[in-house]
CSV table of C-alpha atoms and ligand atoms in Angstrom, one decimal:
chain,number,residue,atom,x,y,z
A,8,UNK,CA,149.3,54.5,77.6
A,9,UNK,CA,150.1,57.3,80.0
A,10,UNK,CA,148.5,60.6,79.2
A,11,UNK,CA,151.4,63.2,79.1
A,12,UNK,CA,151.3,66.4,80.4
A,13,UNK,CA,152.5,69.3,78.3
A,14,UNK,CA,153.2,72.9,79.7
A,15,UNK,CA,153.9,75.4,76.2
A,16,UNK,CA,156.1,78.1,77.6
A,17,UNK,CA,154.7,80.8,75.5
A,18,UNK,CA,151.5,79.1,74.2
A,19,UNK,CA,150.2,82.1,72.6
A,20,UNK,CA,153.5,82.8,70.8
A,21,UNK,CA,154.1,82.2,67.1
A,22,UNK,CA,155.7,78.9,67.6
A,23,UNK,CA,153.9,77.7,71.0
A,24,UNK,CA,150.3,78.8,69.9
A,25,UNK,CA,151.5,76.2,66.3
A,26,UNK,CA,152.8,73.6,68.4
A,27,UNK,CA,149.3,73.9,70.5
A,28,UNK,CA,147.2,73.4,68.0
A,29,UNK,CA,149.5,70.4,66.4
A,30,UNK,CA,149.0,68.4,69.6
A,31,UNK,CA,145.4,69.7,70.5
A,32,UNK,CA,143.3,66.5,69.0
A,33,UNK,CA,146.6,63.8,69.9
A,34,UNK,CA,145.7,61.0,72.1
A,35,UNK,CA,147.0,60.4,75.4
A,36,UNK,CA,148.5,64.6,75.3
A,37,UNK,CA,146.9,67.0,77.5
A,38,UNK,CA,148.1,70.9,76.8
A,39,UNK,CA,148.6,73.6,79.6
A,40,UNK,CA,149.4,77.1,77.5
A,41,UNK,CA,152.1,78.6,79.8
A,42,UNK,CA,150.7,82.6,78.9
A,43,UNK,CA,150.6,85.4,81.7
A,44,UNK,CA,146.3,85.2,80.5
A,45,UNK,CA,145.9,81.4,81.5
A,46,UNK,CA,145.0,80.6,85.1
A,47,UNK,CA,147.4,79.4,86.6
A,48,UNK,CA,149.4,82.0,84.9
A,49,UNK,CA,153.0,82.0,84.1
A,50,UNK,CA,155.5,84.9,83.9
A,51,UNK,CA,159.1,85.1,83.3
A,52,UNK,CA,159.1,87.9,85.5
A,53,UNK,CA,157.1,86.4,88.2
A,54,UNK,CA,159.0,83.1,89.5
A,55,UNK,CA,155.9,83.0,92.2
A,56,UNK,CA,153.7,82.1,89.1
A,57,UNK,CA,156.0,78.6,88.1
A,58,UNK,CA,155.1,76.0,90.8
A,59,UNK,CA,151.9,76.4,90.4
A,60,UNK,CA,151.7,76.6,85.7
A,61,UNK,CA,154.5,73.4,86.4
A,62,UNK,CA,151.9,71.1,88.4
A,63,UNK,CA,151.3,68.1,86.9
A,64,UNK,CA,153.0,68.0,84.2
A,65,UNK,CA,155.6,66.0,83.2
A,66,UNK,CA,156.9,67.8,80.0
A,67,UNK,CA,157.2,71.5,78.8
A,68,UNK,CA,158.4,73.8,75.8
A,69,UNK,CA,160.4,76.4,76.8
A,70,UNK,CA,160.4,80.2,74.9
A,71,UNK,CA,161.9,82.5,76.8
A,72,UNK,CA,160.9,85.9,76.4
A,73,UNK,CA,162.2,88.4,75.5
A,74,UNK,CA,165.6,86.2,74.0
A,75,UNK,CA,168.2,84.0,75.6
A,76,UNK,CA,170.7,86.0,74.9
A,77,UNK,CA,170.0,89.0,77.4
A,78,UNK,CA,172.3,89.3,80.1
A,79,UNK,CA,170.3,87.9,82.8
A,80,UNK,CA,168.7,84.9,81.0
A,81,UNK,CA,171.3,82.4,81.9
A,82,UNK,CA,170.2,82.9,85.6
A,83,UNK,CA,166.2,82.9,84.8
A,84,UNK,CA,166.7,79.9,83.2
A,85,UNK,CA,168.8,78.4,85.9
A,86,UNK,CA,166.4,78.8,88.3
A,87,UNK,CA,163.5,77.5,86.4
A,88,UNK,CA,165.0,74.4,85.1
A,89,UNK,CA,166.5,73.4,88.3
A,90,UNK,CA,162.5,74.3,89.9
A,91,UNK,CA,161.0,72.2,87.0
A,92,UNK,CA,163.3,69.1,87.8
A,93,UNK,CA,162.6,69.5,91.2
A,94,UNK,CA,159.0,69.5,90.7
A,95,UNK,CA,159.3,66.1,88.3
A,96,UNK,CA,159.3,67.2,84.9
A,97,UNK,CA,161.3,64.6,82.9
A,98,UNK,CA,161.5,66.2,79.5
A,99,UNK,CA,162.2,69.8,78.5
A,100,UNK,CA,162.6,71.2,74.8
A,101,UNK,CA,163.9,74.7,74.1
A,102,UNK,CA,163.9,76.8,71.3
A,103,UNK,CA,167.0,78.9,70.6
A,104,UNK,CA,168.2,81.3,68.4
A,105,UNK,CA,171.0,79.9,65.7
A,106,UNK,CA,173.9,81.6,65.9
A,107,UNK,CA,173.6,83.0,69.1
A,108,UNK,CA,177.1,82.7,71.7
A,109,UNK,CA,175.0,83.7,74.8
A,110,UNK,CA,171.6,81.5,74.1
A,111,UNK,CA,174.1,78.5,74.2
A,112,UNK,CA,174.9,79.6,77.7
A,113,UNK,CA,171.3,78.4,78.3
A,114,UNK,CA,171.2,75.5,76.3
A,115,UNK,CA,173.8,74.2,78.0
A,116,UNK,CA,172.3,75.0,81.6
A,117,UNK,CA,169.0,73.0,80.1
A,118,UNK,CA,171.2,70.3,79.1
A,119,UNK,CA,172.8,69.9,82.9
A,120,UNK,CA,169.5,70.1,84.4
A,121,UNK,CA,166.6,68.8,81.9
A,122,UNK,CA,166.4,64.8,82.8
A,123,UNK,CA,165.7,64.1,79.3
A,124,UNK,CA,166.2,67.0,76.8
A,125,UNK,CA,166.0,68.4,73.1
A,126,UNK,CA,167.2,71.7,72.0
A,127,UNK,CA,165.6,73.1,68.6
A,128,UNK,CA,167.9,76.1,67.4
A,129,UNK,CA,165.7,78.3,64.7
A,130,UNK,CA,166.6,80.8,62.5
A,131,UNK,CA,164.4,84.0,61.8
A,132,UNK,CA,161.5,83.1,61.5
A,133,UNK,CA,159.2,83.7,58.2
A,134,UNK,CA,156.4,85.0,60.4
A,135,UNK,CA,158.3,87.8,61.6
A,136,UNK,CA,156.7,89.6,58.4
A,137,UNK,CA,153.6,88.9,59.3
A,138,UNK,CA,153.1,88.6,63.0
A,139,UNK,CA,155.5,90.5,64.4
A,140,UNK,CA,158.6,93.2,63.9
A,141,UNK,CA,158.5,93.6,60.4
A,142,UNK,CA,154.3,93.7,59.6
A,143,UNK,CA,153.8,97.6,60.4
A,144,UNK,CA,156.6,98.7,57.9
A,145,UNK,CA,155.2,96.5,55.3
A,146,UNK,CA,151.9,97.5,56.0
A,147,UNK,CA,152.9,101.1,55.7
A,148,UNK,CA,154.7,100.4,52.3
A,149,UNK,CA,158.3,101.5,53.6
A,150,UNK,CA,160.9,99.2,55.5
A,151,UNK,CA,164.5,100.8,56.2
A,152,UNK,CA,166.8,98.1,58.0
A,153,UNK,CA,170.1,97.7,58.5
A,154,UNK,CA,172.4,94.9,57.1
A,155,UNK,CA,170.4,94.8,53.6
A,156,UNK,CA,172.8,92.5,51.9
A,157,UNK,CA,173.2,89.3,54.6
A,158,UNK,CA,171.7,86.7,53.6
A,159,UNK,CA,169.5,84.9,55.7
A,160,UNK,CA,167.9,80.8,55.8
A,161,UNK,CA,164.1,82.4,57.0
A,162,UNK,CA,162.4,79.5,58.3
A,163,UNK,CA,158.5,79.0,58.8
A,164,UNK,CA,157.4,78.9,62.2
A,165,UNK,CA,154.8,76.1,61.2
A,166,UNK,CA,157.9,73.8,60.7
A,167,UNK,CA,159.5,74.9,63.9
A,168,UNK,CA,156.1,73.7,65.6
A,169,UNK,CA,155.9,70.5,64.3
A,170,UNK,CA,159.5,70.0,64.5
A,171,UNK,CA,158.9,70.7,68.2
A,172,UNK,CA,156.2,68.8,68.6
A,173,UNK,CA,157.8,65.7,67.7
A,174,UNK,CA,160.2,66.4,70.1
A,175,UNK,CA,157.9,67.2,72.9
A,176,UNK,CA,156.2,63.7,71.8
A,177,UNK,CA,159.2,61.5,70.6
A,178,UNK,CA,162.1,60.4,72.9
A,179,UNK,CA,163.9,59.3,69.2
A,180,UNK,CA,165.0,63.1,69.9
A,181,UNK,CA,166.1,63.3,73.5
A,182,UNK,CA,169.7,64.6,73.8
A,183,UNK,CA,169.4,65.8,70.3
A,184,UNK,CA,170.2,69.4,69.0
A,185,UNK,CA,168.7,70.6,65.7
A,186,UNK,CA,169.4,73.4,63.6
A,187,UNK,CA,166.1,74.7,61.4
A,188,UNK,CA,166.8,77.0,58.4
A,189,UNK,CA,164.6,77.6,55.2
A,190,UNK,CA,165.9,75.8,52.2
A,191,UNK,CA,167.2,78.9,50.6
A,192,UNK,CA,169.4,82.0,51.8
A,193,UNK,CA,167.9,85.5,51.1
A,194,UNK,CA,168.3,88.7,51.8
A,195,UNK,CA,165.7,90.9,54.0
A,196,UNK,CA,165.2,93.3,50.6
A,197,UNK,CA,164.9,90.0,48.8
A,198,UNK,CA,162.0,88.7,51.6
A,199,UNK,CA,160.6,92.1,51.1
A,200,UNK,CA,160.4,92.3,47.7
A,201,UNK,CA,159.2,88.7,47.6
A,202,UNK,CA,155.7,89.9,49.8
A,203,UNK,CA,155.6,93.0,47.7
A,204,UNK,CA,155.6,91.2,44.4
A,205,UNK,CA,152.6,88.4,45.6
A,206,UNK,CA,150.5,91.3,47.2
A,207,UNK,CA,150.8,93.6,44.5
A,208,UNK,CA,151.6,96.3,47.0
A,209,UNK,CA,154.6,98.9,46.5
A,210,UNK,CA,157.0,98.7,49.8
A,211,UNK,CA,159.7,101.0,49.5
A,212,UNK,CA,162.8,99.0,51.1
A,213,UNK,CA,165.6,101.5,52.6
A,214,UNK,CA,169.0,100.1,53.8
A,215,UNK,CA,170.5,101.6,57.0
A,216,UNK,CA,173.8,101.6,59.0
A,217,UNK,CA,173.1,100.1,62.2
A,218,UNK,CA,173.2,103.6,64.0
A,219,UNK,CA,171.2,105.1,61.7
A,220,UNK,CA,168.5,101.8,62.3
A,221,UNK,CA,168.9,102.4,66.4
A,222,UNK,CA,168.3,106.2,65.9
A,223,UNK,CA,165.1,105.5,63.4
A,224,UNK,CA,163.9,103.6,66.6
A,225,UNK,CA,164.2,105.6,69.2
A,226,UNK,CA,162.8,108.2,67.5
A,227,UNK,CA,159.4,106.1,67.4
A,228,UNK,CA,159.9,105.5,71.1
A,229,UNK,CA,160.6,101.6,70.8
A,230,UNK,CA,161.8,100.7,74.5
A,231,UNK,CA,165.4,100.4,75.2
A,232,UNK,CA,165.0,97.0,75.8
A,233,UNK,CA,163.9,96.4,72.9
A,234,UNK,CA,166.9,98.4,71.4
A,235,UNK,CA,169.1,96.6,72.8
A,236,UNK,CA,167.8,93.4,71.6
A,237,UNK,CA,167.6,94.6,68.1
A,238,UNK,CA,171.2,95.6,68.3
A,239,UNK,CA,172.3,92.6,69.5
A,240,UNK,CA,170.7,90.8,67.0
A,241,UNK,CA,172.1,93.1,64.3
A,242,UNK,CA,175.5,93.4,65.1
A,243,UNK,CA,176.3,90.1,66.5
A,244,UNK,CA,174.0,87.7,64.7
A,245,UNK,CA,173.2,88.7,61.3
A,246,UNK,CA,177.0,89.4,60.1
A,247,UNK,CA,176.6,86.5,57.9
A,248,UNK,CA,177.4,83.2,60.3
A,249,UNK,CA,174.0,82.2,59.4
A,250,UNK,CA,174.2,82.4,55.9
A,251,UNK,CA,173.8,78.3,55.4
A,252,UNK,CA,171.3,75.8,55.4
A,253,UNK,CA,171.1,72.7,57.0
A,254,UNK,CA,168.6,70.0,56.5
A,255,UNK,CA,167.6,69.0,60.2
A,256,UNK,CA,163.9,69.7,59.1
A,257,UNK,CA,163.9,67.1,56.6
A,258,UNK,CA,165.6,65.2,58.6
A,259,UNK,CA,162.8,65.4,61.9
A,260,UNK,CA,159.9,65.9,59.4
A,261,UNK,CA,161.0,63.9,56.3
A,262,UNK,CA,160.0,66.3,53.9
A,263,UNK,CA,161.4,69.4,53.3
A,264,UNK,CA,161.5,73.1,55.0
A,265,UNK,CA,159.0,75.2,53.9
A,266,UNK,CA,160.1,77.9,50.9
A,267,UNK,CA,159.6,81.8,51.8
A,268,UNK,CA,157.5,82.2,48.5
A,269,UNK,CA,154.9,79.2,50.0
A,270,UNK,CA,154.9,81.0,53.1
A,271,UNK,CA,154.1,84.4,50.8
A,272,UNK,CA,151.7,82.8,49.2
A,273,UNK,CA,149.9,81.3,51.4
A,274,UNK,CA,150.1,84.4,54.0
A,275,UNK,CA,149.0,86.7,51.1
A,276,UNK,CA,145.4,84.7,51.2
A,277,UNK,CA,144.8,85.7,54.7
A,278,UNK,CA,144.9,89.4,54.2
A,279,UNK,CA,147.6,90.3,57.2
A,280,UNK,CA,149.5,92.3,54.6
A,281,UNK,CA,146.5,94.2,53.4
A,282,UNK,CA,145.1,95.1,56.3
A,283,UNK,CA,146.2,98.8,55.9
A,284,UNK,CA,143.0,99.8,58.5
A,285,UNK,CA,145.0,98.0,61.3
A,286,UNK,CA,147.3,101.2,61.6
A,287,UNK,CA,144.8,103.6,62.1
B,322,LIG,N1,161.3,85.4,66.1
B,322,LIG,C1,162.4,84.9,65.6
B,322,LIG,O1,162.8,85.1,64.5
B,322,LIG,C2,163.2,83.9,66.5
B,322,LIG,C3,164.3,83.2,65.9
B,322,LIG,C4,165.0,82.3,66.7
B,322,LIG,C5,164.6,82.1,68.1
B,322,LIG,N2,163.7,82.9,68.6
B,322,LIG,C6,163.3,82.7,70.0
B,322,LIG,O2,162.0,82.3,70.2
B,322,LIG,C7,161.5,82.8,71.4
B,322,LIG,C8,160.1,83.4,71.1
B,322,LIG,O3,160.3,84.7,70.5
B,322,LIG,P1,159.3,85.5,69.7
B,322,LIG,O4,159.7,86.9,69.6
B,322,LIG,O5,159.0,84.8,68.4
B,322,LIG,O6,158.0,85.5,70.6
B,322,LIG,P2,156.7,84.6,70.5
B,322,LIG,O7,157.0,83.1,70.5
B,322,LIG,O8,155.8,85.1,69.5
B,322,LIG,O9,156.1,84.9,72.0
B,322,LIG,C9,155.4,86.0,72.3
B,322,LIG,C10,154.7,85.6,73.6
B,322,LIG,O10,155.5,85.7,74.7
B,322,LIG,C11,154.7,85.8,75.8
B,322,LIG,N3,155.4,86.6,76.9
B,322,LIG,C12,155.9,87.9,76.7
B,322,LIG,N4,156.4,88.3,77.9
B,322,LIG,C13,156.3,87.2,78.8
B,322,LIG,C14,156.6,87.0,80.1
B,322,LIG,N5,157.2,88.0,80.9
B,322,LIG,N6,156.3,85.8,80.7
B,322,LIG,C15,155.7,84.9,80.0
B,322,LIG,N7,155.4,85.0,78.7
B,322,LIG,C16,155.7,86.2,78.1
B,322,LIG,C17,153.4,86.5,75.4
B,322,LIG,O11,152.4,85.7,75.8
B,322,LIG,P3,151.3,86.1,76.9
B,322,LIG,O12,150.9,87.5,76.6
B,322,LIG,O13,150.2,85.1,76.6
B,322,LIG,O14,151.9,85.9,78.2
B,322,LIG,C18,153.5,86.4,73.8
B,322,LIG,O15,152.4,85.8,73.3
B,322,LIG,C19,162.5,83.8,72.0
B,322,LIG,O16,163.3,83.1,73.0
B,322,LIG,C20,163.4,84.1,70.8
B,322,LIG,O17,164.7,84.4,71.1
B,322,LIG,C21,162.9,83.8,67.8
């Protein structure tokens, strides 16, 4: 069997970094993490850096940083779909955000360029408590956030990996688009409450307007892109569109989604959320 050659857009992200490990001891799959570390390096920001992190390979996992929904992602990834076609790559898999008008724009720029294609639309992810945006507020016991009562279908960024991975490896998914939710809706105080309960910690949970959420960052200097991101998210995204499941992970994985209180649990054992040292 031909060996095929994946490039991880991302590699070191919460989903790439998952999908890497999934396909690390596979047969016939070599794995190129697509990180602005590696050598050759890859950078959004740098198209110099994608002939070079594209040679060789024949397939590759696209995360786009910071979201495919900022204004001038549509021409990004334009440019390097039409560069990774050129330079023979016969599969592409992207992960979008569900619910998202302007990250369509994109799939549908992947699906007119991509030879062979899959597109894997998440929801927020579980491990946004715990590896990114939402960890320092739980670590320091107080999170204030806007739009308290929408209720959201987390989803575990282990399922998105191996959901992806099976699309990376399995052409039963070419020209497919999933949807991945968690098998239940909650809402962020819910999620909140949920990690407070299984760490035994108190966390305060504070609901905001959205102004009063964009004022609370900027007053701990979060960058203005990051703002804007956040707002978007906020106001466009999480006004309750989302607020259903589907069961596309079953459906890839045949078994079902992963529950927020397994990913609690089992997130609880590692410490992250106790970890109240990291912030000093
Ligand atoms: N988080 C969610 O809830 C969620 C939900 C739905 C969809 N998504 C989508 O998933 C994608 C990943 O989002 P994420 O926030 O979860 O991030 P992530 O996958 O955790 O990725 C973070 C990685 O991005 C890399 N990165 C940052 N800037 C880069 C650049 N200029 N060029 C190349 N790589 C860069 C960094 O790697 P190096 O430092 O190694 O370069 C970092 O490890 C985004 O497109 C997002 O819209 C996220």
């Amino acid at each position: 069997m031909e060996t095929k050659k994946i490039l991880l857009l991302g590699g070191n992200g919460k989903t790439g970094r998952r999908v890497a490990q999934l396909l690390a001891n596979k047969n016939d799959v070599e794995v190129r993490l697509g990180s602005r570390s590696q050598n050759p390096s890859f950078d959004w920001e740098n198209p110099k850096t994608w002939t070079e992190a594209l040679k060789g390979i024949d397939t590759v996992y696209i995360t786009f940083q910071p979201d495919l929904a900022v204004p001038n992602a549509p021409e990004i990834i334009k440019k390097f779909t039409s560069l990774a076609t050129e330079n023979g790559i016969k599969k592409m898999v992207l992960l979008s955000g569900r619910g998202e008008k302007e990250a369509q724009i994109c799939e549908e720029i992947v699906k007119a360029t991509a030879r062979k294609w899959t597109i894997v639309r998440a929801s927020w992810f579980n491990q946004n408590f715990s590896e990114s945006i939402f960890l320092e507020p739980i670590l320091t016991g107080f999170v204030a956030l806007p739009k308290a009562s929408i209720l959201e279908p987390f989803t575990d960024a282990d399922d998105i990996a191996e959901v992806v991975a099976e699309a990376l490896l399995n052409e039963k998914h070419d020209g497919k688009t999933y949807e991945l939710t968690g098998p239940r809706l909650l809402t962020f105080k819910e999620a909140v409450a949920k990690i407070a309960k299984v760490t035994g910690r108190e966390i305060a949970f504070q609901s905001l307007s959205l102004e009063e959420y964009i004022a609370m960052l900027r007053e701990y200097e979060v960058s203005e892109d990051v703002i804007w991101l956040v707002n978007y998210l906020f106001s466009e995204v999480l006004d309750g569109r989302n607020s259903s499941i589907t069961n596309d992970i079953e459906k890839v994985l045949g078994r079902k989604a992963t529950d927020f209180t397994d990913y609690v649990a089992k997130t609880a054992k590692t410490g992250i959320w106790n970890e109240v040292n990291q912030l000093s």
